[in-house]
GROMACS .gro file of C-alpha atoms in nm:
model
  350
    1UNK     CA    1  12.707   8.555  17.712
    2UNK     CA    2  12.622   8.461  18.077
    3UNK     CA    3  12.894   8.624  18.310
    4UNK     CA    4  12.925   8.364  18.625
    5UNK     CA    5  13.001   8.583  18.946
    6UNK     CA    6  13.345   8.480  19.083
    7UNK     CA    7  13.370   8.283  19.413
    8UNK     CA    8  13.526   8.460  19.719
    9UNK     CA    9  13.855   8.384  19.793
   10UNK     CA   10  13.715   8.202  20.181
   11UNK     CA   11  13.543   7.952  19.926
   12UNK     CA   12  13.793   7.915  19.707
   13UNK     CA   13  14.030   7.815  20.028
   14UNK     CA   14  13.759   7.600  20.200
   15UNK     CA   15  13.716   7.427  19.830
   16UNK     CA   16  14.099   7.345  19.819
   17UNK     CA   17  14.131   7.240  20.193
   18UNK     CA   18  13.852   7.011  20.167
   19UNK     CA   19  14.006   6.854  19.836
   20UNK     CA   20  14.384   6.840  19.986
   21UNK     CA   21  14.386   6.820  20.370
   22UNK     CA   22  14.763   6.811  20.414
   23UNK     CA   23  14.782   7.075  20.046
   24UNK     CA   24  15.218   7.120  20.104
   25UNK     CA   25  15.252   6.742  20.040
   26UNK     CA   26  15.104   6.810  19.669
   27UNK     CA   27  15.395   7.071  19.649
   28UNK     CA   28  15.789   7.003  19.557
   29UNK     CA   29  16.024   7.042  19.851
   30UNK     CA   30  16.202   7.317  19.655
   31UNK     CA   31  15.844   7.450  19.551
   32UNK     CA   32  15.836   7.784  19.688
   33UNK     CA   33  15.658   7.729  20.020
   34UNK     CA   34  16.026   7.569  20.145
   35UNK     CA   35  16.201   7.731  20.356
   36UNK     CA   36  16.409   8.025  20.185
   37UNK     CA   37  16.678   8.036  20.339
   38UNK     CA   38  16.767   7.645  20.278
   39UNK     CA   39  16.701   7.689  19.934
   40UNK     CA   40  16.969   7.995  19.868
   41UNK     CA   41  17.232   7.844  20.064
   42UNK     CA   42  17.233   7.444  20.042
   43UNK     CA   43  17.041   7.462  19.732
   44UNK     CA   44  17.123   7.726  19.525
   45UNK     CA   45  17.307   7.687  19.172
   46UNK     CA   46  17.700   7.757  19.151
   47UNK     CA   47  17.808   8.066  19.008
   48UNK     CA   48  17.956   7.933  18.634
   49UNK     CA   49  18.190   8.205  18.611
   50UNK     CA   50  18.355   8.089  18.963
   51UNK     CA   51  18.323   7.701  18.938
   52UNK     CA   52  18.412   7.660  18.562
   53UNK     CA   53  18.587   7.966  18.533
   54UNK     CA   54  18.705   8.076  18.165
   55UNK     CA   55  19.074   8.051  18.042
   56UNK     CA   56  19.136   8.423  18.033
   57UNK     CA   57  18.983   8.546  18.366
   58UNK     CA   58  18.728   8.713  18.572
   59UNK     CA   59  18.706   9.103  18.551
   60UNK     CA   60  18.575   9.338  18.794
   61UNK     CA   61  18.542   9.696  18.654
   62UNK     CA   62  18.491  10.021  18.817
   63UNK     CA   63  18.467  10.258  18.552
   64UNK     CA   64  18.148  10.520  18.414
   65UNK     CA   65  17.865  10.442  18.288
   66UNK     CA   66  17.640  10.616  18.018
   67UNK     CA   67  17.290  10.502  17.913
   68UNK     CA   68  17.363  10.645  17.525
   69UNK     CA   69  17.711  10.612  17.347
   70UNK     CA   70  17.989  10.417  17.436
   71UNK     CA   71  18.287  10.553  17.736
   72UNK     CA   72  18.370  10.384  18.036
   73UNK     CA   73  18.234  10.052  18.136
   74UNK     CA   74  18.030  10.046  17.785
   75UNK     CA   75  18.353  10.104  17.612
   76UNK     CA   76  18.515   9.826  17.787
   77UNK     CA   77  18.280   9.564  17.921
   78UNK     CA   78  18.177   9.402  17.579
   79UNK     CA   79  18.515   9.413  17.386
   80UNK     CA   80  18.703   9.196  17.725
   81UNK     CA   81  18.322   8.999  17.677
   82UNK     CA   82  18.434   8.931  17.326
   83UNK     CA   83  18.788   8.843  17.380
   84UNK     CA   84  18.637   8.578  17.655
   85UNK     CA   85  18.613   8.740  18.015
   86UNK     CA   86  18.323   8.717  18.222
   87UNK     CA   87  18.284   9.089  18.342
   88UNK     CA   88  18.155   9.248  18.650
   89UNK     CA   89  18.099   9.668  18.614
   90UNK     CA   90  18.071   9.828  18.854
   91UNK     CA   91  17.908  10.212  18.763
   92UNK     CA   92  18.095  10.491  18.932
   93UNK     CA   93  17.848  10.738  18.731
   94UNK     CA   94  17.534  10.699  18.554
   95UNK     CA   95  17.451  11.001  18.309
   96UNK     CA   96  17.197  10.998  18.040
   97UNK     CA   97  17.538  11.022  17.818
   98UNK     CA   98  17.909  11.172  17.814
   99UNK     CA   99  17.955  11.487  17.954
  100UNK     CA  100  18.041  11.644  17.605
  101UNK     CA  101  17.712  11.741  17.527
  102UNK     CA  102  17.510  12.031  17.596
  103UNK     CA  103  17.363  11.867  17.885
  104UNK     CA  104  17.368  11.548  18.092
  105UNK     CA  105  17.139  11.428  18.387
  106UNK     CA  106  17.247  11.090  18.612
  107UNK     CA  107  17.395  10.970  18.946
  108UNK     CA  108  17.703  10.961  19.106
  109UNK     CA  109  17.791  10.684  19.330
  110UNK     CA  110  18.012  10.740  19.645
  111UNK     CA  111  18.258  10.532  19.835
  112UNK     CA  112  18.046  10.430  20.096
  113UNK     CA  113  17.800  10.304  19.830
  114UNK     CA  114  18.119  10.136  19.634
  115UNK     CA  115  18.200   9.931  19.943
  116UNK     CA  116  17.840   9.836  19.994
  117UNK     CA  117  17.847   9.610  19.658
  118UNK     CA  118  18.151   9.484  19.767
  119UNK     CA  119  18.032   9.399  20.074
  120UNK     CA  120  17.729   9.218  19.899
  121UNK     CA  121  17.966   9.003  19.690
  122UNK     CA  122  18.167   8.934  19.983
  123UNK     CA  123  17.868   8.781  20.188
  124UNK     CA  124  17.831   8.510  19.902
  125UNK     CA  125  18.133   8.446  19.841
  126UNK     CA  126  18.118   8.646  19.490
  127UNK     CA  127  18.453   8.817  19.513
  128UNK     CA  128  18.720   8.601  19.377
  129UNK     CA  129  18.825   8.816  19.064
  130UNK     CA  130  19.195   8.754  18.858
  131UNK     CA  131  19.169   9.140  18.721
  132UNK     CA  132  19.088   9.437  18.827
  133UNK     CA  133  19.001   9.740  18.581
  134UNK     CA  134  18.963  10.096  18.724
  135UNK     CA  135  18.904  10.415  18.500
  136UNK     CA  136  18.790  10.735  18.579
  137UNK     CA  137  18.708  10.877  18.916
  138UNK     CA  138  18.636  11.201  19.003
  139UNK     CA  139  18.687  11.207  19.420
  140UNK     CA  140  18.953  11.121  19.657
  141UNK     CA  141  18.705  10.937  19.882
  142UNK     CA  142  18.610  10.716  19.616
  143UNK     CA  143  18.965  10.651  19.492
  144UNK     CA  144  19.005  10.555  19.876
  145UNK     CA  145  18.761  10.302  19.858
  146UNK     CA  146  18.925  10.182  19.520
  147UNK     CA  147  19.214  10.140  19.726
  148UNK     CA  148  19.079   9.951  20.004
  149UNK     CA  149  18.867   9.741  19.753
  150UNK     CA  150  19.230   9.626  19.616
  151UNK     CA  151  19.320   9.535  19.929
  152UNK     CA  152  19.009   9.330  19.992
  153UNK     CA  153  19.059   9.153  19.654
  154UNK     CA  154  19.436   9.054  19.682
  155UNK     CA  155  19.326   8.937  20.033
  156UNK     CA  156  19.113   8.638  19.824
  157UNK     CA  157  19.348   8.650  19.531
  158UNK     CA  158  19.724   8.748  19.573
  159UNK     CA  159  19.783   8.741  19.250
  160UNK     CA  160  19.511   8.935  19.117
  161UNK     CA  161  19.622   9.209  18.820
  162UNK     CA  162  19.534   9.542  18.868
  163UNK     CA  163  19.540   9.746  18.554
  164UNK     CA  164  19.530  10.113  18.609
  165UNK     CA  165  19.357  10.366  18.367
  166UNK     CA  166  19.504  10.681  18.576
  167UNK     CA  167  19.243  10.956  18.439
  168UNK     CA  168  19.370  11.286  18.490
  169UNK     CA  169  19.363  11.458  18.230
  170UNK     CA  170  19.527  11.524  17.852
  171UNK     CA  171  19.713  11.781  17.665
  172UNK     CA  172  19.784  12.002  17.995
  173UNK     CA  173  19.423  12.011  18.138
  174UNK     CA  174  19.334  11.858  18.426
  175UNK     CA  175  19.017  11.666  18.469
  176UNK     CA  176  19.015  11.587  18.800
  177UNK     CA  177  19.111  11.753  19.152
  178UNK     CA  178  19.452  11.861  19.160
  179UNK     CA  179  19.491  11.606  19.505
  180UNK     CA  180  19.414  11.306  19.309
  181UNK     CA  181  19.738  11.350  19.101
  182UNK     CA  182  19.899  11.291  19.488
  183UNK     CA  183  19.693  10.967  19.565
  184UNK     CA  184  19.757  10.817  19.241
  185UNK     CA  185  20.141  10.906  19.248
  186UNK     CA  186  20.194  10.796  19.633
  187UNK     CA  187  19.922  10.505  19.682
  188UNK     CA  188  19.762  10.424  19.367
  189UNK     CA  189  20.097  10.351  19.096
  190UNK     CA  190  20.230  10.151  19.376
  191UNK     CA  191  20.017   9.850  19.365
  192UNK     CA  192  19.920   9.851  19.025
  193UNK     CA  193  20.015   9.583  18.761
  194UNK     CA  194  20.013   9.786  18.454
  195UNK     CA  195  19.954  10.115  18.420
  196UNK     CA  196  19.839  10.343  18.089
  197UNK     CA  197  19.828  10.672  18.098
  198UNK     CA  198  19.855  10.906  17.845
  199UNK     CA  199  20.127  11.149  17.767
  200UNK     CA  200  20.020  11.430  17.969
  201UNK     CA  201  19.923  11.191  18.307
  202UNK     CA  202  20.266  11.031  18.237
  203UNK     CA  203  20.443  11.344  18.309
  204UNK     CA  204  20.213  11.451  18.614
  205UNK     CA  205  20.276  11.083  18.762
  206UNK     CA  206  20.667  11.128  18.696
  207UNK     CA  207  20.745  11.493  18.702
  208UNK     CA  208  20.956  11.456  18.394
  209UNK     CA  209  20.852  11.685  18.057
  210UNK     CA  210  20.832  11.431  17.808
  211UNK     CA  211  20.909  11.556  17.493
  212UNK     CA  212  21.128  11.299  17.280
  213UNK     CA  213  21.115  10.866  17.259
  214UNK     CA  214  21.363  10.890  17.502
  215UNK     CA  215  21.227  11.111  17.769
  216UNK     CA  216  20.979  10.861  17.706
  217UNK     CA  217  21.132  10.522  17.765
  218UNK     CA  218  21.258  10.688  18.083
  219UNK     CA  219  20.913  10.785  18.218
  220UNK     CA  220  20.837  10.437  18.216
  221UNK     CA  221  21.133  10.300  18.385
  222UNK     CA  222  21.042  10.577  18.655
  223UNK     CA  223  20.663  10.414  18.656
  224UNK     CA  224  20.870  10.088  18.693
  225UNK     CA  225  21.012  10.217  18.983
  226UNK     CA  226  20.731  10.275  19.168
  227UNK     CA  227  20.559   9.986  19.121
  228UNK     CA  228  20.415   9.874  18.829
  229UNK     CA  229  20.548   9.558  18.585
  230UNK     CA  230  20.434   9.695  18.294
  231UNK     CA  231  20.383  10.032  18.111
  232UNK     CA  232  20.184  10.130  17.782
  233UNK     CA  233  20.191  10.549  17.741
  234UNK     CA  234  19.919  10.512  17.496
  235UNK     CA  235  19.967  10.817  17.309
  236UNK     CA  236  20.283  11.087  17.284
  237UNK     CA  237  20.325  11.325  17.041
  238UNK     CA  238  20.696  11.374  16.936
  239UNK     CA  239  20.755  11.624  16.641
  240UNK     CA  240  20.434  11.614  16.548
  241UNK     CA  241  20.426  11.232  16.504
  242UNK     CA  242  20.167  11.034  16.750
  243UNK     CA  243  20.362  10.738  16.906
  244UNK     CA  244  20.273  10.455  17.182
  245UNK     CA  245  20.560  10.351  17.407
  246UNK     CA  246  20.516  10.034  17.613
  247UNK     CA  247  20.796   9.871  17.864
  248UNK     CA  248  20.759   9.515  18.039
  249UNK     CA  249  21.014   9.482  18.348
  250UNK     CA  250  21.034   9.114  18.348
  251UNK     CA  251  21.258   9.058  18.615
  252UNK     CA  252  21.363   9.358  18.853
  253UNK     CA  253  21.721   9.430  18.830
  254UNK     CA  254  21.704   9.391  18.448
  255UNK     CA  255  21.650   9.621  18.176
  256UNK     CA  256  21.255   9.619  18.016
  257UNK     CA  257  21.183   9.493  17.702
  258UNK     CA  258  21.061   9.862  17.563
  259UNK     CA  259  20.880   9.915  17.221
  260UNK     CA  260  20.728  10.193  16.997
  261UNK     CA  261  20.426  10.158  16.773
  262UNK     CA  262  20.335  10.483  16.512
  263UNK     CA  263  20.003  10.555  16.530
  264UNK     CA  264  19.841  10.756  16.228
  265UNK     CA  265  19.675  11.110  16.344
  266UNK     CA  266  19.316  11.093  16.250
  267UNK     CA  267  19.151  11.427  16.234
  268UNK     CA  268  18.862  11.373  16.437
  269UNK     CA  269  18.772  11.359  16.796
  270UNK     CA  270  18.670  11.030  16.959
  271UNK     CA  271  18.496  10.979  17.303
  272UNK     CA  272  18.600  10.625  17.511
  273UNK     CA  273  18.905  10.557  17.286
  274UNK     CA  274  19.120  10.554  17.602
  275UNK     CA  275  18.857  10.314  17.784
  276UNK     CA  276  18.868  10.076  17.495
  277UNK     CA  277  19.237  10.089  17.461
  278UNK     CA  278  19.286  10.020  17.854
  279UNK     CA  279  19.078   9.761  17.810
  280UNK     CA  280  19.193   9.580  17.446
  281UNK     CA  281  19.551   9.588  17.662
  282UNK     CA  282  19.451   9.423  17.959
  283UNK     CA  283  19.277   9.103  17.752
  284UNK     CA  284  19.539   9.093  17.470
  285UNK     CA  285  19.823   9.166  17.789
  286UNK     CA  286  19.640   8.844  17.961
  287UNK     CA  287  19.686   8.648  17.631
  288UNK     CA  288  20.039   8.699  17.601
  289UNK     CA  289  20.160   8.789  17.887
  290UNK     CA  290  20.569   8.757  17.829
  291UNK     CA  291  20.485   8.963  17.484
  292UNK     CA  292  20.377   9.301  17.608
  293UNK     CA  293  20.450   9.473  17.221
  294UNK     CA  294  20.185   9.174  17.049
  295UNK     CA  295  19.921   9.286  17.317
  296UNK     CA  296  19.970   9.636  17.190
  297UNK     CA  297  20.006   9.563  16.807
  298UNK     CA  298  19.694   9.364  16.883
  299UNK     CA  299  19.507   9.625  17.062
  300UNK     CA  300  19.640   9.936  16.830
  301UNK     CA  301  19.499   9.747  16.529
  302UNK     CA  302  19.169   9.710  16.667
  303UNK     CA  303  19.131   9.999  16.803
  304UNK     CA  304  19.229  10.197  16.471
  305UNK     CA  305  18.993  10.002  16.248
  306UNK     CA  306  18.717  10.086  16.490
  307UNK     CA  307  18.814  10.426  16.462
  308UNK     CA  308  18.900  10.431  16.043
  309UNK     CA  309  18.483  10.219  16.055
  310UNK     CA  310  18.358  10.516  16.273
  311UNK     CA  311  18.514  10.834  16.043
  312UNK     CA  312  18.379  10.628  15.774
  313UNK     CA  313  18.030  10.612  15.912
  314UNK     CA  314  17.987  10.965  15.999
  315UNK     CA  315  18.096  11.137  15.659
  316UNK     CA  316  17.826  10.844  15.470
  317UNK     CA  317  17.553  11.017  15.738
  318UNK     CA  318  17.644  11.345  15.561
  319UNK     CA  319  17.805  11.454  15.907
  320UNK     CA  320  18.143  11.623  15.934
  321UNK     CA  321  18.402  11.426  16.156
  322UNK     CA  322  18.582  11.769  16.249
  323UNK     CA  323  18.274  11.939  16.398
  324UNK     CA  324  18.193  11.752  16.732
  325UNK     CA  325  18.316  11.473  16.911
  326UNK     CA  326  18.186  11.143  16.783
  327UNK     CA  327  18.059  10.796  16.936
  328UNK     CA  328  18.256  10.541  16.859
  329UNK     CA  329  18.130  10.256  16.624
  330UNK     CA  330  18.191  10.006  16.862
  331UNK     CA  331  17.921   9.695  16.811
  332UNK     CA  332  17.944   9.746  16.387
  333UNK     CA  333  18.373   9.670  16.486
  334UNK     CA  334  18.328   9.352  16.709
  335UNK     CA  335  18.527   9.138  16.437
  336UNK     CA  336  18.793   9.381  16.481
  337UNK     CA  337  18.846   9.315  16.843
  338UNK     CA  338  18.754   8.958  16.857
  339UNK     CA  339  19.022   8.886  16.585
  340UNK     CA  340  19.187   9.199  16.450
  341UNK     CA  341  19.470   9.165  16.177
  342UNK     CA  342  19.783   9.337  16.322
  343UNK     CA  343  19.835   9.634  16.061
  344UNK     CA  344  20.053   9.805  16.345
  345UNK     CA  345  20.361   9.666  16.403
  346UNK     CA  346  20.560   9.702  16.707
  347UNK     CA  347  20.986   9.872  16.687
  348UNK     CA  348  21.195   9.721  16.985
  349UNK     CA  349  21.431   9.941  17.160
  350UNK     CA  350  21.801   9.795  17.140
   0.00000   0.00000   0.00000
């Protein structure tokens, strides 16, 4: 075979000149030698999610992020996909994987970065969102920016819900810096829409002991107080029996429609249950929003056949459930979440 020598790039040009004397008239006007930056402004496509927006809403979430395994924003980002919102995460932390194994590696983003991305939807007119999802965060500076980015949102969309995952901590440990329990109590409760902490945050967030149904219900109507419409205390455990508690204050000056739901002890440990939870009540919440107690039955019943699927898993892998914490089956449970049957029913208070 006869290898040709390849012609230098002048005669190459001088051979395409000569053939095309005026060569940008053989080209498109939205070819690529037009002028950029006509084509992203007059020219460029809509954004779908903003100009045929879907039924249930448009979801920015700033929660964690882990390449392996499934907390934070991969815990919640594809069920809300699956129940129909278009999702924007936002990662406060990326790590190799949750921080319960021997070792993690990753990066942690900081307020000033935070604000950058919202700036950057903000130039293009990318920040109308109807919900807002925040999990954990480790720093007061970045649950300042949280704050202001609330601000910037209801600014576009007054009515934009805000539902709060307060992260603090669980059965009397703290995760976080002890001032962060202030900022959520005094700024953050305040302007959220619903709000689901656990039993021990609940108390922190309060200052009541909660240690019956009815210290409870009344932890909620102080949550009420402060701000929030509605209140899901996703987990307390009375006499050894795991219950969730949820109120709805309707209409201020009224009593809350307030509800129980028993929830079977499982004896394992689960990572980015309370992520998925959060999130399963904010779209099922969104669905019905006058039923607060068939968002939870609806949420509760997906969530505990994800978990029942992941036990299930783990012992056919030879592995025992008791021994570490385990990921949750999340992708092998999406019929679960997009339509789970309600085995969970919900008890109204009289």
């Amino acid at each position: 075979m006869i290898h040709l020598p390849l012609p230098k790039t002048a005669t190459l040009l001088h051979s395409f000149y000569t053939l095309n004397p005026n060569p940008f008239q053989i080209f498109p006007r939205n070819s690529l030698f037009s002028d950029s930056r006509k084509r992203n402004s007059s020219m460029a496509p809509p954004i779908l999610s903003l100009a045929l927006p879907s039924e249930t809403g448009r979801v920015l979430s700033i929660q964690s992020h882990t390449v392996q395994g499934y907390v934070g924003n991969k815990s919640a980002v594809f069920p809300l996909q699956l129940l129909g919102y278009d999702v924007d995460p936002i990662n406060s932390v990326q790590f190799s994987n949750h921080t319960g194994y021997p070792s993690f590696k990753g990066q942690v983003l900081n307020g000033q970065q935070l604000w950058d991305l919202i700036e950057g939807l903000e130039a293009n007119d990318l920040l109308y969102y109807t919900h807002l999802l925040t999990g954990y965060i480790g720093s007061v500076s970045f649950l300042n920016t949280v704050l202001d980015v609330v601000s910037k949102l209801r600014s576009i969309n007054p009515k934009l819900t805000y539902v709060c995952d307060p992260v603090l901590g669980d059965e009397g440990k703290l995760y976080v810096p002890q001032e962060l329990v202030t900022v959520y109590r005094e700024r953050v409760v305040p302007i959220a829409s619903m709000l689901t902490p656990n039993q021990f945050e609940a108390e922190l967030l309060t200052g009541l002991r909660i240690q019956s149904e009815e210290d409870g219900r009344e932890a909620c109507n102080s949550i009420h107080a402060a701000g929030p419409s509605k209140v899901v205390i996703t987990s307390i455990n009375v006499d050894g029996n795991l219950l969730l508690i949820g109120s709805h204050l309707k209409e201020k000056g009224n009593p809350p429609k307030q509800f129980k739901i028993a929830i079977p002890k499982i004896p394992a440990y689960f990572t980015g249950t309370g992520d998925l939870m959060t999130a399963l009540l904010l779209g099922w919440s969104n669905k019905h929003p006058d039923n607060l107690e068939k968002a939870a039955e609806l949420a509760v019943s997906s969530l505990q056949a994800l978990l029942q699927r992941t036990l299930d898993d783990y012992k056919s892998a030879g592995h025992d459930p008791k021994s570490s914490s385990l990921e949750i089956r999340l992708i092998q449970s999406q019929d679960d979440i997009r339509s789970p049957q309600i085995t969970f029913k919900a008890e109204i208070y009289s």
